[in-house]
Coordinates of C-alpha atoms in Angstrom, one line a residue:
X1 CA 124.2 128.8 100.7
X2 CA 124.8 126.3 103.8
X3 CA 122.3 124.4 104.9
X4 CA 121.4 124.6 108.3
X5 CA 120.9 121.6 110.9
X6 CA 120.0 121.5 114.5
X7 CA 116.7 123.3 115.0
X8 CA 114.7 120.7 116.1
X9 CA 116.1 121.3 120.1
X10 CA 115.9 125.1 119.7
X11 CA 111.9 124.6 118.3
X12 CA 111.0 122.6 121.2
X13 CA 112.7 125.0 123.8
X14 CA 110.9 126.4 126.4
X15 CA 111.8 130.0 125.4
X16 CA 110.6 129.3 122.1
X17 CA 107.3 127.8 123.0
X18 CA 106.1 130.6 125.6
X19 CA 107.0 133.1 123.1
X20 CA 104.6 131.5 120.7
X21 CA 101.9 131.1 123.0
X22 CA 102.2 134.6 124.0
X23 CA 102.5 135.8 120.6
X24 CA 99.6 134.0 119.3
X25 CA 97.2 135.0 122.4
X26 CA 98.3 138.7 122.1
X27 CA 95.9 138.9 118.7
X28 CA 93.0 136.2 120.5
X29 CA 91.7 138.0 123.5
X30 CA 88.1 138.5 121.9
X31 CA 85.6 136.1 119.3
X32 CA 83.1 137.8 117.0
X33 CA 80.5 140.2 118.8
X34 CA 83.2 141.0 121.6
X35 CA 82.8 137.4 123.0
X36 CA 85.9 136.3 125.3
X37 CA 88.0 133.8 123.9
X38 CA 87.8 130.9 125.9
X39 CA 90.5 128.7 125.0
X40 CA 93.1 131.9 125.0
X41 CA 91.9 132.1 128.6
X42 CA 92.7 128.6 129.4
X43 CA 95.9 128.4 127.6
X44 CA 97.0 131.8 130.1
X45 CA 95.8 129.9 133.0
X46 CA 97.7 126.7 132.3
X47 CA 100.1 128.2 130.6
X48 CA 103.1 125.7 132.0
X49 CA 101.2 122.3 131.1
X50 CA 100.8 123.9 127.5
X51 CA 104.4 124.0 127.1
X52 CA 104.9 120.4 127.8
X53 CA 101.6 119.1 126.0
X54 CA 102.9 121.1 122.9
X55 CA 106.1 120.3 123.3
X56 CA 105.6 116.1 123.1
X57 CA 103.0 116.7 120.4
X58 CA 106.0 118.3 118.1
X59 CA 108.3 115.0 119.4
X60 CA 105.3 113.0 118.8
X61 CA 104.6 113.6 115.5
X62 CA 101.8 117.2 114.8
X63 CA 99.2 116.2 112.8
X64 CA 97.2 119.1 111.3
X65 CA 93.5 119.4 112.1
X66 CA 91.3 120.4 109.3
X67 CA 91.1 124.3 109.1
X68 CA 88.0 126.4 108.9
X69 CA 87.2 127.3 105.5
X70 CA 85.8 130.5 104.0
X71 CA 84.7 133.0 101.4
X72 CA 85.5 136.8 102.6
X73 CA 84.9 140.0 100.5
X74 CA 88.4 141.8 100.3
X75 CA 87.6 144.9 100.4
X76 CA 91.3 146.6 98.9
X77 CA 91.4 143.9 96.3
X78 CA 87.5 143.9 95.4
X79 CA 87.1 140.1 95.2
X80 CA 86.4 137.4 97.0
X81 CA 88.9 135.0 98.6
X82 CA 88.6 131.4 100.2
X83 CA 90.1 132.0 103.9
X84 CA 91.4 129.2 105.7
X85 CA 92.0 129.3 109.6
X86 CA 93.7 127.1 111.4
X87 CA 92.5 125.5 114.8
X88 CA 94.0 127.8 117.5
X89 CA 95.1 125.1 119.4
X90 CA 97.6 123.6 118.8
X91 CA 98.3 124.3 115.3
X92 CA 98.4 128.1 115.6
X93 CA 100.9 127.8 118.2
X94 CA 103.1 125.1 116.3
X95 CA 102.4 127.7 113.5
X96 CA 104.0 130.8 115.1
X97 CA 106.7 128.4 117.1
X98 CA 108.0 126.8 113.6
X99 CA 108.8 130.1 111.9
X100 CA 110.5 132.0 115.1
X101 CA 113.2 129.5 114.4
X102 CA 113.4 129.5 110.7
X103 CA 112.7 133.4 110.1
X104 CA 116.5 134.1 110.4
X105 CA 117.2 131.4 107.7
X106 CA 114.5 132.8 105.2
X107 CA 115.3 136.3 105.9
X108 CA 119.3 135.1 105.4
X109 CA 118.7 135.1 101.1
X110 CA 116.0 137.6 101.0
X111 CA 116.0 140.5 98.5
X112 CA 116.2 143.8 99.9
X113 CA 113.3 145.3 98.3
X114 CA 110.6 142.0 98.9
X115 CA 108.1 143.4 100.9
X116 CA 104.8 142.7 102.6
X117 CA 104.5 140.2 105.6
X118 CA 108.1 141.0 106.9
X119 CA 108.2 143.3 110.0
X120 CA 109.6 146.5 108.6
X121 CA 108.7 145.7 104.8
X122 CA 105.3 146.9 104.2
X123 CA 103.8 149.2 101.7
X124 CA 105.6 152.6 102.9
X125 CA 109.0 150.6 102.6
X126 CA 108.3 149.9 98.8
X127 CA 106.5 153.1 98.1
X128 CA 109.6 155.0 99.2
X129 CA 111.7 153.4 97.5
X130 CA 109.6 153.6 94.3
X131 CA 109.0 157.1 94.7
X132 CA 113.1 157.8 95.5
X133 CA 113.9 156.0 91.8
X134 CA 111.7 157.9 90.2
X135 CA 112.2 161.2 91.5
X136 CA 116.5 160.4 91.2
X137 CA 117.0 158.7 87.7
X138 CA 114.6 159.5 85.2
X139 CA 116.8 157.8 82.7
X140 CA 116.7 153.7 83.9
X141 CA 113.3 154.3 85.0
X142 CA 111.9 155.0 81.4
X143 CA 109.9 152.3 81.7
X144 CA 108.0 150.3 83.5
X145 CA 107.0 146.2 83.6
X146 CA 103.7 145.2 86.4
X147 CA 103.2 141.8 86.9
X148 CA 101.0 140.0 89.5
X149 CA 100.9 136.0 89.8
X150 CA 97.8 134.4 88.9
X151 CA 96.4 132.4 91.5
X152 CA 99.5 132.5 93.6
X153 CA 98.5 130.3 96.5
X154 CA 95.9 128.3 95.1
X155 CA 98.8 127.1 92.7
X156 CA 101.7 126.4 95.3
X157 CA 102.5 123.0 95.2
X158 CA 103.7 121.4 98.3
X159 CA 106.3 119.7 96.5
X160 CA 107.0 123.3 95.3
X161 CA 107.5 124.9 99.2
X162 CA 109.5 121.5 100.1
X163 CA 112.2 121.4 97.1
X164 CA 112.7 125.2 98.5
X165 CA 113.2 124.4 102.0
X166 CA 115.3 121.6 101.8
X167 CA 117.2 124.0 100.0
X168 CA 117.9 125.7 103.5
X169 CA 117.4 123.4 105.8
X170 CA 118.7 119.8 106.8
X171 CA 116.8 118.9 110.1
X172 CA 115.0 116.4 108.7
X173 CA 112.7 116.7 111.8
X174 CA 111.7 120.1 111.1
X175 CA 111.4 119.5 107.3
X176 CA 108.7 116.6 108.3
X177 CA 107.2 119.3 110.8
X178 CA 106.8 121.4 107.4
X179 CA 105.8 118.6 105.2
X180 CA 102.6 118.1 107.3
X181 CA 102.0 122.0 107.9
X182 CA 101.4 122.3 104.4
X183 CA 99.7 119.3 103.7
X184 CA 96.6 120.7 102.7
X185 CA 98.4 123.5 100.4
X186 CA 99.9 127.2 101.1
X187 CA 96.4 128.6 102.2
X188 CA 95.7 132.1 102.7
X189 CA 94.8 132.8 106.4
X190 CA 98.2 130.0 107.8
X191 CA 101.0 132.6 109.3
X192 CA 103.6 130.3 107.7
X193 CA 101.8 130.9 104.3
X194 CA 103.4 134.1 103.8
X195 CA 106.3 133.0 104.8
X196 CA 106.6 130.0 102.6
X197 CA 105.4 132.2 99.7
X198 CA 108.1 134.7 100.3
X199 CA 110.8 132.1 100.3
X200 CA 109.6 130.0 97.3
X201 CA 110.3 133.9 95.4
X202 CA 113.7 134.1 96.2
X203 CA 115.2 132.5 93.8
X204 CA 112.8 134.5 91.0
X205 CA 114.2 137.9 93.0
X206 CA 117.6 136.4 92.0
X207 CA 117.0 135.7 88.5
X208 CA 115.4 139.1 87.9
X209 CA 118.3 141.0 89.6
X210 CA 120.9 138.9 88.0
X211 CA 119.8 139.1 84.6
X212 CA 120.6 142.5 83.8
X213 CA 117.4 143.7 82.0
X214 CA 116.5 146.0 84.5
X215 CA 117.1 148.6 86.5
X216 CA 115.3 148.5 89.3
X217 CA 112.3 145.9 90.8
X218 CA 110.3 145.8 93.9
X219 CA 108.0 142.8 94.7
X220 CA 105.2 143.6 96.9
X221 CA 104.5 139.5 97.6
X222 CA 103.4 138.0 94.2
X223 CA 102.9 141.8 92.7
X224 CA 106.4 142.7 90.4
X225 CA 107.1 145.9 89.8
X226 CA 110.1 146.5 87.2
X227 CA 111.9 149.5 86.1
X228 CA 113.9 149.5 83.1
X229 CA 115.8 152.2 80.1
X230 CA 114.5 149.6 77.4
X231 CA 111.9 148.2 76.3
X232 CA 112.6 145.7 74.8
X233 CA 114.9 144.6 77.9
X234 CA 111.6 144.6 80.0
X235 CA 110.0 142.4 76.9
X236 CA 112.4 140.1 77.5
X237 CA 112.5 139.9 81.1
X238 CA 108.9 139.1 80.9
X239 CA 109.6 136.2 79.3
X240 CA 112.1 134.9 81.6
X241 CA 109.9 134.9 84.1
X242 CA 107.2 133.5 82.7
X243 CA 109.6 130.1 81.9
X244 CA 110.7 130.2 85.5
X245 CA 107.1 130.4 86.9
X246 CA 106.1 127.0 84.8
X247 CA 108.5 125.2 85.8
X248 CA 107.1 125.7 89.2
X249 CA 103.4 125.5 88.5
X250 CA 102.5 129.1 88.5
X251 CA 101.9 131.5 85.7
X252 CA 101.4 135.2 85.1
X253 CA 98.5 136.7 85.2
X254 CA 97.4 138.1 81.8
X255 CA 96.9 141.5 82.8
X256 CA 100.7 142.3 82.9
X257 CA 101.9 145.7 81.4
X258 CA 104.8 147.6 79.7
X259 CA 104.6 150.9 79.5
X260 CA 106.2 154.4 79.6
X261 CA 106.3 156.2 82.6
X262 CA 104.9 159.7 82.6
X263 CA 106.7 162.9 82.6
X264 CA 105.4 165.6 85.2
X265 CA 103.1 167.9 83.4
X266 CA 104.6 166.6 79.9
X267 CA 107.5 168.5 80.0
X268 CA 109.4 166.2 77.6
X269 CA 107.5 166.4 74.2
X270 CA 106.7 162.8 72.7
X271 CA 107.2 162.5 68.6
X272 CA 104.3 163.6 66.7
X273 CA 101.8 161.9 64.6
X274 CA 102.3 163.8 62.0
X275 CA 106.4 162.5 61.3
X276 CA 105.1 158.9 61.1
X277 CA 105.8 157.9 64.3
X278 CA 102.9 156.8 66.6
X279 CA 102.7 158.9 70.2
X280 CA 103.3 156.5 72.8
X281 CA 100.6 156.3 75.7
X282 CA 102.4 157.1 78.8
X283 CA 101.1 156.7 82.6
X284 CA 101.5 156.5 86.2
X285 CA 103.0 153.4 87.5
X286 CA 100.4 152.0 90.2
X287 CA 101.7 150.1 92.7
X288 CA 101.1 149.5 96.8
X289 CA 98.2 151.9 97.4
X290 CA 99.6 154.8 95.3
X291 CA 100.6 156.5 91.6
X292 CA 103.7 157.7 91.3
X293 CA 104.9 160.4 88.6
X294 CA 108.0 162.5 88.9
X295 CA 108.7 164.3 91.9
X296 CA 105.1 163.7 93.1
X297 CA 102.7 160.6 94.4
X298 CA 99.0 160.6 94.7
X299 CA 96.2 157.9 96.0
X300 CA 94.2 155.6 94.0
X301 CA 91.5 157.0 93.3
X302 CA 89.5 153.7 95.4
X303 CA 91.6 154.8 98.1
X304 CA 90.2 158.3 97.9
X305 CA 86.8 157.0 97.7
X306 CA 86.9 154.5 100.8
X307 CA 88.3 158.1 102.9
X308 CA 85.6 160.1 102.0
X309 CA 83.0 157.4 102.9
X310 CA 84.7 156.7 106.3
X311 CA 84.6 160.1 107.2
X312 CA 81.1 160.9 106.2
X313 CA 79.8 158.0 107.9
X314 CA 82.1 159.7 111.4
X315 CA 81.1 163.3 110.5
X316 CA 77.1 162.5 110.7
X317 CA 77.4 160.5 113.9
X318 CA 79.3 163.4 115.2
X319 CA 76.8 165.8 114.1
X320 CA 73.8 163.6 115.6
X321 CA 75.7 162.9 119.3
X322 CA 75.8 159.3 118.2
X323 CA 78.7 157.0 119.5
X324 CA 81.6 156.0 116.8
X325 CA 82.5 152.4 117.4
X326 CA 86.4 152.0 117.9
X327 CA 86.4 149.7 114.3
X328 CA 85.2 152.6 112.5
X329 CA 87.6 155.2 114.0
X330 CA 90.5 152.9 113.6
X331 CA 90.0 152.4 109.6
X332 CA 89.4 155.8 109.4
X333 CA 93.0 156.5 111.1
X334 CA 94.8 154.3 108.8
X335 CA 93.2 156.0 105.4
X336 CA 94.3 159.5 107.1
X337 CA 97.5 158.1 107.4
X338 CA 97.7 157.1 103.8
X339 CA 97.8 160.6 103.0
X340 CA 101.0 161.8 105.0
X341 CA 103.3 159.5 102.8
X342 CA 102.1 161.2 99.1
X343 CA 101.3 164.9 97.7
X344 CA 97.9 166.0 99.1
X345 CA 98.1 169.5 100.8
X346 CA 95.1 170.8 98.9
X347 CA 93.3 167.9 99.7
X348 CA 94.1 167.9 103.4
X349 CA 92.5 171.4 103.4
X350 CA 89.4 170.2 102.2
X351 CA 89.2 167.4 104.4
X352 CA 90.6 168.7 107.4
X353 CA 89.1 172.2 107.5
X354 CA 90.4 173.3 110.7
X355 CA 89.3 170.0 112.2
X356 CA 91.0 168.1 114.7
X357 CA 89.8 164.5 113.7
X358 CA 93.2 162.7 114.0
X359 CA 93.1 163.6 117.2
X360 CA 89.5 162.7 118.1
X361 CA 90.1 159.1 116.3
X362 CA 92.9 158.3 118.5
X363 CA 91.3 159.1 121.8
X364 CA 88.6 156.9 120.7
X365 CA 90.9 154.1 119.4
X366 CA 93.1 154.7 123.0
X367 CA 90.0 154.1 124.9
X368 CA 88.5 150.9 123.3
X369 CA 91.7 149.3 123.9
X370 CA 92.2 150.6 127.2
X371 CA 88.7 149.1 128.0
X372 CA 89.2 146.0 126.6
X373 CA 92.4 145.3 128.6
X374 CA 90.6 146.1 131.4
X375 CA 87.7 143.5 130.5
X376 CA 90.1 140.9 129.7
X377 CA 91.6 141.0 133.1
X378 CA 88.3 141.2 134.7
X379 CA 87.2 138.2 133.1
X380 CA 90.4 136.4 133.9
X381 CA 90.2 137.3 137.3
X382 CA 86.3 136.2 137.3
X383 CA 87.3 132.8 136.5
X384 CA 90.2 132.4 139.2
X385 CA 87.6 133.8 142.0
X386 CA 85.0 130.5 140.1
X387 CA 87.6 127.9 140.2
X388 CA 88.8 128.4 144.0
X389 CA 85.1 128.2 144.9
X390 CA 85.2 124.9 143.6
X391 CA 82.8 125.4 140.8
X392 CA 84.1 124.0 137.2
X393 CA 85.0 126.4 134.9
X394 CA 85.5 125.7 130.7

């Protein structure tokens, strides 16, 4: 693969920089308890001398500020993890400005089926494919490897993400612009995290592909999920990878599984005890949000019990006349939505019953964001009307 060279003029571009402003202020309108967010407000207002200042502090050198660190309950993973968020200005902007230039050079060597942080590429993308392997070749997808990297971005070396990027990259400008992104580490929480994690896979999506001990693989960011005729293949496979993760400081977590893959409703009869031969556990492969047998998918069953909490807790503010915040309407539109993409018609019935909550939910989603654009523009209009009074605004 070529490496490519003159970015550094297209990163410091004025196209390039008010798309990144605008992109980054798009998601910052509002602080915790609905509070606005003042320095999103200034950067609108100014939003010509931002350009500039950010442009000469990418000629002059960026120089990370220290991000805010913290502990946050993950509710889908059920464990904590240690967040850290970068200063908005200016290193959420350089953030977002560095990887609209280099996206087309990552995405250039990506594997088809690497999903999760790529527009396009989230958990329906892999989940259909999943569910089309299965429910088409019951033969190469006899068995099944899950693997999930242990520690992933706690253990990313910098040395790690650079060795990779010089690998696709010669500007030796934007290289240094990297080098001090991800001088604290890959941390969870950085937008070029993800990015840099996905790239530093590629060349294990490769390896995996090329090595001919499977059949088919989809990796859902560090979570691998391997289909295979033979075990032993699989076996094997596993062991590849876990040489070409030490070499690069990582390791696999020690959870990882072969197994068979369930037949619908047993169809296939499995050897008996009785001839000497031990029965083979077989099960559901379990993989972005769902469980996947033949010809059919279903929830988790976590999944199932976030849904019914969500809409208990809507259903008794309905009952009582009580508001329902747009937060709790929107979560509950997402689970709902789960739904559509596996087997659940019985279930919908009992949920559902005649009901028209999706409908209700996005009224109530529409109208907290209609309201909020409209307070946004109020406020911003608020502090023109204070500045050409002459009084100083922050």
């Amino acid at each position: 693969m070529k490496r490519v060279g003159n970015l550094f003029p297209q990163l410091i571009s004025d196209e390039n920089l008010e798309m990144a402003i605008r992109e980054v202020n798009r998601t910052h309108h509002w602080r915790s308890h609905h509070r606005p967010n003042l320095c999103t407000a200034w950067v609108e207002e100014t939003m010509p001398k931002r350009i500039v200042e950010l442009r000469n502090i990418l000629i002059n050198g960026f120089v990370q500020q220290e991000p805010r660190r913290s502990e946050r309950w993950d509710v889908s993973a059920r464990k904590m993890r240690k967040i850290c968020e970068p200063i908005q200005w200016p290193d959420q902007y350089v953030h977002h400005a560095l990887i609209q230039v280099i996206q087309p050079i990552m995405m250039r060597g990506m594997d088809r089926y690497c999903c999760g942080s790529i527009r396009g590429r989230g958990t329906h993308y892999a989940a259909k494919a999943i569910k089309h392997w299965m429910n088409n070749d019951y033969k190469r997808t006899k068995y099944c490897l899950c693997g999930d990297i242990r520690h992933f971005y706690d253990n990313l070396s910098q040395k790690t993400v650079m060795d990779r990027m010089r690998h696709l990259i010669k500007d030796y400008r934007v290289l240094d612009l990297i080098e001090r992104i991800t001088a604290n580490g890959v941390c969870i929480g950085a937008y070029t995290s993800q990015w840099f994690a996905n790239t530093v896979l590629q060349p294990l999506d490769v390896m995996i592909r090329s090595s001919g001990l499977c059949s088919y693989y989809v990796r859902y960011m560090d979570n691998l999920t391997i289909f295979g005729p033979n075990k032993r293949k699989l076996h094997k496979l596993r062991k590849l990878i876990v040489i070409w993760l030490q070499e690069h400081g990582l390791k696999l977590k020690n959870d990882w599984q072969v197994f068979r893959v369930a037949f619908k409703e047993l169809k296939i009869k499995l050897p008996s005890p009785r001839n000497g031969v031990k029965r083979q556990k077989s099960r559901m492969p379990d993989a972005v949000g769902y469980r996947y047998g033949r010809d059919y998918t279903i929830p988790r069953k976590y999944t199932l019990f976030r849904l019914k909490r969500a809409l208990i807790s809507y259903k008794k503010r309905k009952e009582h006349n009580r508001p329902i915040p747009s937060k709790l309407a929107a979560g509950l539109l997402s689970r709902l939505g789960q739904l559509q993409h596996c087997n659940n018609y019985n279930l919908y019935k009992m949920l559902y019953k005649g009901e028209k909550i999706v409908r209700d939910l996005k009224k109530i989603v529409r109208i907290a964001q209609r309201n909020d654009m409209i307070s946004w523009n109020e406020f911003l209009e608020q502090r023109k009307i204070l500045k050409q009074n002459g009084f100083t605004v922050a």
